[in-house]
XYZ file of C-alpha atoms in Angstrom:
570
model
C -1.181 -5.970 -39.339
C 0.568 -2.597 -39.565
C -0.105 0.219 -37.119
C -0.224 3.537 -38.944
C 1.291 6.634 -37.294
C -2.117 8.355 -37.427
C -3.820 5.456 -35.524
C -1.171 5.522 -32.823
C -1.112 9.304 -32.410
C -4.925 9.483 -32.354
C -4.925 7.027 -29.405
C -2.356 9.161 -27.528
C -4.420 12.307 -28.146
C -7.599 10.534 -26.920
C -5.764 9.608 -23.718
C -4.663 13.264 -23.259
C -0.999 12.239 -23.314
C -0.173 14.618 -26.172
C -2.085 17.228 -28.178
C -2.736 17.103 -31.929
C -0.003 19.669 -32.688
C 2.636 17.647 -30.792
C 1.364 14.520 -32.561
C 2.100 16.024 -36.002
C 5.652 16.912 -34.924
C 6.230 13.381 -33.575
C 4.871 11.871 -36.818
C 7.263 13.909 -39.017
C 10.210 13.144 -36.732
C 9.443 9.383 -36.819
C 9.342 9.487 -40.649
C 12.674 11.352 -40.754
C 14.246 8.756 -38.480
C 12.645 5.933 -40.533
C 11.200 4.253 -37.432
C 7.810 2.611 -36.813
C 5.765 5.068 -34.743
C 5.696 2.903 -31.577
C 9.482 2.358 -31.728
C 9.963 6.095 -32.081
C 7.853 6.738 -28.954
C 9.754 4.041 -27.004
C 13.105 5.630 -27.883
C 12.505 9.364 -28.027
C 9.358 10.368 -26.114
C 8.923 11.061 -22.368
C 5.794 8.823 -22.314
C 6.336 5.710 -20.179
C 7.209 2.561 -22.133
C 4.370 0.649 -20.404
C 1.824 3.112 -21.845
C 3.329 2.904 -25.353
C 3.335 -0.905 -25.258
C -0.246 -1.106 -23.932
C -1.446 1.076 -26.813
C 0.572 -0.994 -29.305
C -0.922 -4.248 -27.908
C -4.475 -2.831 -28.010
C -4.092 -1.745 -31.649
C -2.605 -5.136 -32.603
C -5.327 -6.997 -30.680
C -2.856 -9.022 -28.577
C -2.304 -9.344 -24.782
C 0.329 -7.183 -23.048
C 2.511 -8.436 -20.193
C 4.805 -6.304 -18.031
C 7.514 -8.901 -17.394
C 9.547 -6.679 -15.043
C 6.785 -6.805 -12.403
C 5.338 -10.287 -13.085
C 6.267 -13.658 -11.641
C 7.356 -16.463 -13.957
C 5.622 -19.831 -13.588
C 8.247 -22.629 -13.299
C 5.835 -24.972 -15.097
C 5.948 -22.656 -18.129
C 9.764 -22.666 -18.031
C 9.614 -26.455 -17.898
C 7.707 -26.632 -21.198
C 10.052 -24.457 -23.300
C 13.828 -25.073 -22.877
C 16.147 -22.171 -22.026
C 18.073 -22.588 -25.312
C 14.865 -22.049 -27.347
C 13.843 -19.056 -25.214
C 17.223 -17.379 -25.679
C 17.416 -18.127 -29.420
C 14.063 -16.478 -30.146
C 14.174 -13.796 -27.416
C 11.022 -15.081 -25.724
C 10.016 -15.851 -22.139
C 7.328 -18.408 -21.178
C 5.694 -16.822 -18.128
C 2.401 -18.627 -17.393
C 0.801 -22.040 -17.871
C -2.922 -22.829 -17.747
C -3.378 -26.511 -16.823
C -7.106 -26.576 -17.627
C -6.714 -25.480 -21.252
C -3.093 -26.668 -21.604
C -2.137 -23.211 -22.829
C 1.278 -21.627 -22.424
C 1.664 -17.829 -22.401
C 4.857 -16.518 -23.996
C 6.258 -12.958 -23.836
C 7.728 -11.664 -27.101
C 8.435 -8.334 -28.779
C 6.853 -9.730 -32.003
C 3.435 -11.171 -31.025
C 2.174 -11.391 -34.644
C 4.967 -13.799 -35.676
C 2.865 -16.720 -36.994
C 5.961 -18.853 -37.765
C 7.154 -18.545 -34.163
C 3.679 -19.442 -32.858
C 3.479 -22.557 -35.120
C 7.011 -23.659 -34.190
C 6.322 -23.371 -30.427
C 3.006 -25.248 -30.702
C 4.711 -28.118 -32.577
C 7.653 -28.118 -30.124
C 5.496 -28.151 -26.972
C 2.296 -29.850 -28.083
C 0.419 -27.078 -26.263
C -1.661 -24.092 -27.321
C 0.647 -21.056 -27.417
C -0.556 -17.490 -26.747
C 1.964 -14.786 -27.653
C 1.870 -11.605 -25.572
C 3.611 -8.314 -26.283
C 6.446 -7.362 -23.910
C 9.416 -4.980 -23.951
C 12.443 -6.791 -25.423
C 14.933 -5.578 -22.764
C 12.539 -6.731 -20.025
C 12.288 -10.182 -21.674
C 16.089 -10.571 -21.658
C 16.291 -9.387 -18.021
C 13.478 -11.805 -17.137
C 15.315 -14.659 -18.864
C 18.502 -13.903 -16.940
C 16.653 -13.562 -13.634
C 14.572 -16.733 -14.097
C 17.385 -19.011 -15.218
C 20.416 -17.470 -13.477
C 19.100 -17.106 -9.908
C 18.192 -20.738 -9.600
C 14.759 -20.244 -8.046
C 12.473 -21.414 -10.835
C 14.603 -24.280 -12.252
C 15.066 -25.955 -8.853
C 11.386 -25.614 -8.005
C 10.575 -26.837 -11.507
C 12.570 -30.052 -10.886
C 10.899 -30.552 -7.500
C 7.448 -29.999 -9.046
C 8.163 -32.702 -11.589
C 8.610 -35.135 -8.674
C 5.335 -34.176 -6.989
C 2.508 -36.350 -8.253
C -0.420 -34.466 -9.842
C -4.043 -34.690 -8.796
C -6.317 -32.743 -6.506
C -5.655 -31.250 -3.117
C -4.730 -33.574 -0.277
C -7.480 -33.611 2.321
C -6.457 -36.338 4.716
C -4.152 -35.089 7.481
C -2.170 -38.341 7.825
C -1.758 -38.543 4.067
C -0.640 -34.913 4.012
C 1.929 -35.388 6.775
C 3.516 -38.156 4.727
C 3.595 -36.048 1.553
C 5.142 -32.978 3.170
C 7.995 -34.954 4.666
C 8.914 -36.223 1.232
C 11.811 -34.580 -0.584
C 9.975 -32.502 -3.246
C 7.931 -30.259 -0.884
C 10.834 -29.912 1.564
C 13.080 -28.999 -1.374
C 10.627 -26.342 -2.598
C 10.472 -24.755 0.897
C 14.289 -24.822 1.185
C 14.646 -23.226 -2.258
C 12.118 -20.485 -1.413
C 14.024 -19.679 1.810
C 17.452 -19.920 0.174
C 16.389 -17.437 -2.476
C 15.031 -15.135 0.268
C 18.401 -15.115 2.064
C 20.473 -14.712 -1.112
C 18.091 -12.058 -2.455
C 18.283 -10.029 0.821
C 14.507 -10.322 1.373
C 13.069 -9.137 4.692
C 9.741 -10.996 4.267
C 8.344 -13.894 2.239
C 4.601 -14.020 1.392
C 3.027 -17.337 0.337
C -0.497 -16.605 -0.886
C -3.251 -18.936 -2.067
C -5.221 -17.743 -5.065
C -8.073 -19.375 -6.942
C -5.909 -21.157 -9.513
C -2.338 -20.795 -8.249
C -0.076 -20.078 -5.287
C 2.081 -17.007 -5.589
C 5.330 -16.319 -3.763
C 6.293 -12.699 -3.152
C 9.476 -11.335 -1.564
C 9.924 -7.952 0.102
C 13.333 -6.857 -1.171
C 14.653 -3.423 -0.176
C 11.167 -2.569 1.080
C 9.304 -3.414 -2.162
C 7.149 -6.524 -2.619
C 8.186 -8.439 -5.740
C 6.363 -11.419 -7.196
C 9.032 -13.988 -8.071
C 7.296 -17.326 -8.432
C 3.942 -19.006 -8.995
C 3.225 -22.625 -8.029
C 0.342 -25.007 -8.807
C -2.601 -24.530 -6.434
C -2.622 -28.308 -5.781
C 0.537 -28.192 -3.627
C -0.448 -25.150 -1.523
C -1.750 -27.101 1.514
C 1.320 -29.343 1.575
C 3.617 -26.325 1.331
C 1.863 -24.553 4.239
C 1.885 -27.731 6.335
C 5.641 -28.152 5.802
C 6.208 -24.614 7.111
C 3.829 -25.245 10.039
C 5.777 -28.367 11.057
C 9.050 -26.392 10.987
C 7.410 -23.601 13.061
C 5.842 -26.061 15.567
C 2.258 -25.009 14.735
C -0.840 -27.202 14.556
C -1.109 -28.450 10.964
C -4.762 -29.494 11.292
C -5.881 -26.052 12.548
C -6.742 -23.866 9.562
C -9.586 -21.725 10.908
C -7.589 -19.308 13.076
C -4.305 -17.375 12.666
C -1.197 -18.976 14.182
C 2.308 -17.748 15.009
C 5.579 -19.625 15.247
C 9.280 -19.386 14.545
C 12.187 -21.523 13.376
C 15.841 -21.159 12.378
C 17.205 -21.682 8.871
C 20.899 -22.060 8.050
C 22.512 -21.529 4.654
C 26.301 -21.689 4.510
C 27.618 -19.605 7.417
C 24.444 -17.490 7.603
C 21.899 -18.242 10.334
C 18.441 -16.710 9.921
C 15.586 -16.577 12.458
C 12.160 -16.773 10.814
C 9.037 -15.370 12.484
C 6.094 -17.124 10.856
C 2.466 -16.006 10.773
C -0.482 -17.805 9.128
C -3.837 -16.265 8.223
C -6.943 -18.066 6.879
C -8.101 -16.441 3.613
C -10.906 -17.248 1.139
C -8.696 -19.475 -1.014
C -6.573 -21.032 1.747
C -4.021 -20.074 4.380
C -1.615 -17.232 3.718
C 1.865 -17.506 5.253
C 4.196 -14.566 5.937
C 7.739 -15.227 7.111
C 9.857 -12.362 8.505
C 13.607 -12.997 8.171
C 15.837 -11.822 11.017
C 19.546 -12.399 10.498
C 21.409 -13.653 13.556
C 24.762 -13.042 11.847
C 26.096 -9.814 10.353
C 25.822 -7.366 13.276
C 24.087 -3.986 13.538
C 25.106 -0.875 11.581
C 26.848 1.978 13.391
C 25.041 5.341 13.651
C 27.074 6.826 10.778
C 26.234 3.884 8.511
C 22.480 4.444 8.871
C 22.508 7.618 6.776
C 22.701 10.364 9.432
C 24.639 13.393 8.207
C 26.639 16.266 9.822
C 24.341 18.316 12.066
C 21.933 15.362 12.487
C 24.659 13.144 14.003
C 25.804 16.017 16.235
C 22.254 16.785 17.502
C 21.401 13.108 18.100
C 24.699 12.346 19.869
C 24.159 15.399 22.064
C 20.648 14.156 22.969
C 21.757 10.587 23.817
C 24.758 11.779 25.843
C 22.451 13.409 28.451
C 21.994 11.321 31.629
C 18.187 11.505 31.496
C 15.316 12.474 29.190
C 13.252 10.986 26.351
C 14.368 10.386 22.758
C 11.566 9.455 20.340
C 12.009 7.771 16.963
C 8.967 8.106 14.716
C 7.808 6.688 11.401
C 5.437 4.086 9.944
C 5.877 0.315 10.338
C 8.947 -0.910 8.457
C 10.755 2.448 8.431
C 13.785 1.142 10.365
C 12.987 2.631 13.807
C 14.064 -0.519 15.670
C 17.387 -0.702 13.790
C 18.141 2.941 14.655
C 17.324 2.354 18.340
C 19.444 -0.819 18.447
C 22.374 1.094 16.877
C 22.048 3.789 19.570
C 21.868 1.167 22.359
C 24.937 -0.637 20.953
C 26.830 2.674 21.111
C 25.705 3.268 24.743
C 26.221 -0.367 25.843
C 29.036 -0.438 28.456
C 29.705 -2.604 31.524
C 29.037 0.449 33.738
C 25.506 0.974 32.342
C 22.357 -1.095 33.004
C 20.176 -1.163 29.863
C 16.727 -2.810 29.874
C 14.373 -3.090 26.903
C 10.693 -3.950 26.590
C 9.824 -5.046 23.050
C 7.074 -6.602 20.934
C 8.790 -8.790 19.789
C 12.540 -8.918 20.564
C 13.932 -8.803 17.020
C 17.706 -8.861 17.613
C 19.474 -10.107 20.703
C 22.278 -7.823 21.888
C 24.867 -9.103 24.323
C 24.992 -7.196 27.614
C 21.459 -5.786 27.323
C 18.489 -7.150 29.306
C 15.734 -7.638 26.725
C 12.138 -8.485 27.671
C 9.312 -9.473 25.327
C 5.825 -8.279 26.237
C 3.162 -10.904 26.895
C -0.282 -9.262 27.225
C -2.000 -12.639 27.933
C 0.163 -13.023 31.039
C -0.335 -9.367 32.026
C 3.109 -8.176 30.830
C 2.138 -5.072 28.859
C 4.352 -2.051 28.049
C 2.914 -0.212 31.068
C 3.275 -3.171 33.502
C 6.816 -3.883 32.287
C 7.816 -0.236 32.589
C 6.560 -0.104 36.194
C 8.675 -3.142 37.152
C 11.714 -1.808 35.222
C 11.956 1.161 37.580
C 12.691 -1.316 40.402
C 15.523 -2.908 38.382
C 17.992 -0.008 38.861
C 18.256 0.858 35.143
C 20.244 3.693 33.558
C 18.700 3.372 30.123
C 15.223 2.068 29.231
C 13.887 1.212 25.798
C 10.099 0.922 25.516
C 9.144 -0.607 22.151
C 6.220 1.747 21.588
C 4.276 4.442 23.417
C 0.662 3.657 22.568
C -1.512 4.592 25.593
C -1.896 7.123 28.406
C -0.395 4.923 31.128
C 2.766 4.117 29.152
C 3.173 7.804 28.227
C 2.948 8.953 31.846
C 5.264 6.176 33.104
C 7.874 6.993 30.414
C 7.788 10.689 31.395
C 8.021 9.726 35.076
C 11.021 7.483 34.360
C 12.776 10.328 32.508
C 11.998 12.783 35.365
C 13.537 10.402 37.906
C 16.903 10.336 36.114
C 16.591 7.662 33.423
C 17.335 7.923 29.703
C 14.230 6.614 27.898
C 13.988 5.614 24.231
C 10.740 4.818 22.477
C 8.859 4.917 19.160
C 5.680 6.601 17.952
C 3.736 6.214 14.709
C 3.786 9.763 13.319
C 4.665 11.143 9.879
C 7.330 13.599 11.001
C 9.413 14.608 14.012
C 7.364 17.678 14.976
C 4.033 15.768 15.097
C 5.429 13.540 17.878
C 5.006 16.393 20.373
C 1.218 16.986 19.910
C 0.814 13.181 19.801
C 2.465 12.847 23.233
C 0.085 15.505 24.577
C -2.893 13.625 23.022
C -1.685 10.468 24.787
C -1.935 12.158 28.191
C 1.466 13.796 28.646
C 1.418 17.150 30.448
C 3.046 19.878 28.252
C 5.151 21.271 31.139
C 6.539 17.770 31.865
C 7.190 16.990 28.165
C 9.153 20.255 27.801
C 11.270 19.210 30.840
C 12.205 15.734 29.593
C 12.099 15.590 25.769
C 15.673 15.621 24.363
C 15.016 14.952 20.667
C 12.468 13.653 18.194
C 13.733 11.721 15.167
C 11.647 10.815 12.097
C 12.846 8.436 9.401
C 12.027 6.455 6.267
C 14.008 3.884 4.285
C 14.982 4.473 0.653
C 16.557 2.000 -1.753
C 20.222 2.629 -2.660
C 21.287 2.942 -6.286
C 23.221 -0.195 -7.332
C 26.951 0.700 -7.543
C 27.578 -1.981 -10.193
C 25.294 -0.391 -12.808
C 25.129 3.240 -11.635
C 25.012 5.961 -14.284
C 24.750 9.732 -13.943
C 22.436 11.934 -15.976
C 21.286 15.537 -16.150
C 17.612 15.898 -15.106
C 14.969 17.966 -16.924
C 14.898 21.749 -16.169
C 11.643 21.443 -14.145
C 13.257 18.750 -11.949
C 16.263 21.011 -11.335
C 13.888 23.802 -10.307
C 12.098 21.441 -7.918
C 15.426 20.387 -6.326
C 16.499 24.029 -5.847
C 13.076 24.947 -4.434
C 12.948 22.032 -1.930
C 16.544 22.422 -0.713
C 16.630 26.231 -0.605
C 19.709 27.248 1.443
C 20.729 23.568 1.766
C 21.464 23.325 -1.989
C 25.240 22.602 -2.197
C 27.248 25.742 -3.035
C 28.717 24.269 -6.256
C 25.190 24.100 -7.713
C 24.371 27.591 -6.448
C 27.446 28.804 -8.381
C 26.029 27.370 -11.608
C 27.501 23.870 -11.874
C 24.941 21.607 -13.661
C 22.921 19.338 -11.336
C 23.615 15.632 -11.916
C 21.594 12.703 -10.535
C 22.234 8.946 -10.507
C 20.188 5.877 -11.433
C 20.813 2.151 -11.859
C 20.597 0.686 -15.374
C 19.842 -2.798 -13.946
C 22.296 -5.695 -13.805
C 22.535 -9.270 -12.495
C 23.986 -7.920 -9.218
C 20.778 -6.012 -8.350
C 18.401 -8.470 -10.056
C 17.875 -5.870 -12.818
C 16.080 -3.467 -10.466
C 18.744 -0.720 -10.446
C 18.758 -0.743 -6.630
C 20.882 -2.673 -4.138
C 20.613 -2.188 -0.383
C 18.908 0.558 1.610
C 19.680 3.842 3.299
C 17.599 5.791 5.807
C 16.595 9.426 5.380
C 16.220 11.365 8.609
C 14.772 14.403 10.329
C 16.359 15.144 13.745
C 14.384 17.710 15.766
C 16.521 19.146 18.551
C 14.510 20.480 21.500
C 15.750 24.062 21.890
C 14.495 26.744 24.351
C 12.265 28.175 21.575
C 10.727 24.751 20.861
C 10.176 24.283 24.610
C 8.099 27.498 24.689
C 5.948 26.132 21.853
C 5.441 22.831 23.745
C 4.235 24.753 26.820
C 1.686 26.665 24.724
C 0.565 23.421 22.981
C 1.439 24.823 19.547
C 0.696 22.832 16.384
C 3.229 20.544 14.684
C 3.399 23.010 11.757
C 4.384 25.896 14.068
C 7.028 23.736 15.778
C 8.471 22.682 12.391
C 8.630 26.288 11.112
C 10.634 27.393 14.167
C 12.874 24.300 13.924
C 13.605 25.099 10.253
C 14.862 28.528 11.302
C 17.132 26.683 13.759
C 18.615 24.593 10.886
C 16.308 21.564 10.894
C 16.816 19.464 7.740
C 13.427 17.919 6.981
C 13.218 14.348 5.600
C 12.484 15.401 2.028
C 15.515 17.705 2.022
C 17.729 14.971 3.484
C 16.500 12.627 0.739
C 17.162 15.213 -2.014
C 20.710 15.731 -0.665
C 21.301 11.964 -0.778
C 19.942 11.916 -4.350
C 22.426 14.674 -5.324
C 25.203 12.560 -3.774
C 24.128 9.617 -5.979
C 23.146 7.430 -3.019
C 19.481 7.083 -4.013
C 17.103 8.407 -6.682
C 14.672 11.297 -6.626
C 11.804 8.877 -7.396
C 12.611 6.886 -4.246
C 12.670 10.009 -2.068
C 9.321 11.219 -3.435
C 7.839 7.727 -2.968
C 8.657 7.586 0.743
C 8.901 11.197 1.952
C 6.059 12.962 0.148
C 3.949 13.494 3.280
């Protein structure tokens, strides 16, 4: 079946992606370049490749699979050998046990000879799905090179088939056997090697999927047969010292995993869902140390303002941002800098994530009556110089933190707000008196975490004119002078390589907003001004807002504009 240029362009016009006039120009250009219309759009148009491929698949009447964001089923890899996959540029990505069908990604889904060959080779029904060729090759390299799927595939071959195991004694025996233990070890090993912060094991109706949070983004990396889900969960429960026969309520536990010279603490949480228990494991590295303040991503005036705030003998410093924005890491880096034998530092956390030598760390225990407020009251009798309260979340904690700062202590804490200025009205909402807040607040810091561009496959490019205008508009006076003088703006992006698992990103960097409490800001606190008014005055006093900090890091080639807009567009 051949897709005519008119069919393809008509579909794009119907979807309001181009107009008829543009369509005619594209059609002529494709003819001049002697390219099929869909290939022309993939190479030369600004329309996303996913959209082009979806339209192509719809017109051909075949399925479409976006390999770059899909997990590969190790059972599918087991059916078609790597040598065959590489020779034909295909990737088996899913296997349906009920119908004995194998789904294969290819850039040529109408290739009848390929379909017949694969069906004879495997003895299974083969369904070819359209995928982008470069994504297929990246998927092949990721699936076979990283060792996750093949090792699990071997272990799965050892696990006997059949239905789910119901009997607890029977299950205990199965999960102690090598195959399930090997699968769990492989999942964790990949998490450590892949720099994952969390592992999600989720039961679905017909499969179990494994997702990893790498550089802040959840990525589906593996699917397993639904039949082994209960055994897999029970293995993790045994390691975490949970009750394996209790599946009706959530449970929490922890265990330590060692790979080479790396020791990782795992905080484990289970949750009963419709299809079975979901397990989330948070990885906390015991080895490797904490980054210094400069390594976090703080720049010039931000470092100066923050260091000035933490050098005062008393007051409150707030770090704000949503869950997972790196607040705890920033606070730990500050405490490490302030940690001296002459200073008594006490922390109250939920939970204690990293243990720092020389600091007295306490974990809250609400069941036993040890809340943030109760802990803070007892801390004041422990002769502290510096206090860290994990989070200010109620009136009592707010008032005790202010009281501690008034009586000569340096207090650090976190709040869940979108920016630095909003922390001030939030403190007032939580019961803080404006005249006391203005006396004790030293600084308010807001942050997010962006993915770093991979240095191994980094390339620079000149953005579109409208993007350049947006950069100049957002940065205003902060636009580097070389660009103000007319030098062309250049940005960076990762092409994708084996080093970064073909994502184009490797590692993370924080973007910051450090609000210094000046006399003018103090006046606004006393009059209970809005966050917007506080921010406007702070901007006049050289506040770099998060979005601007992110754009500056994008101009430096540290991250991409897309990343900054994803996390800082508030």
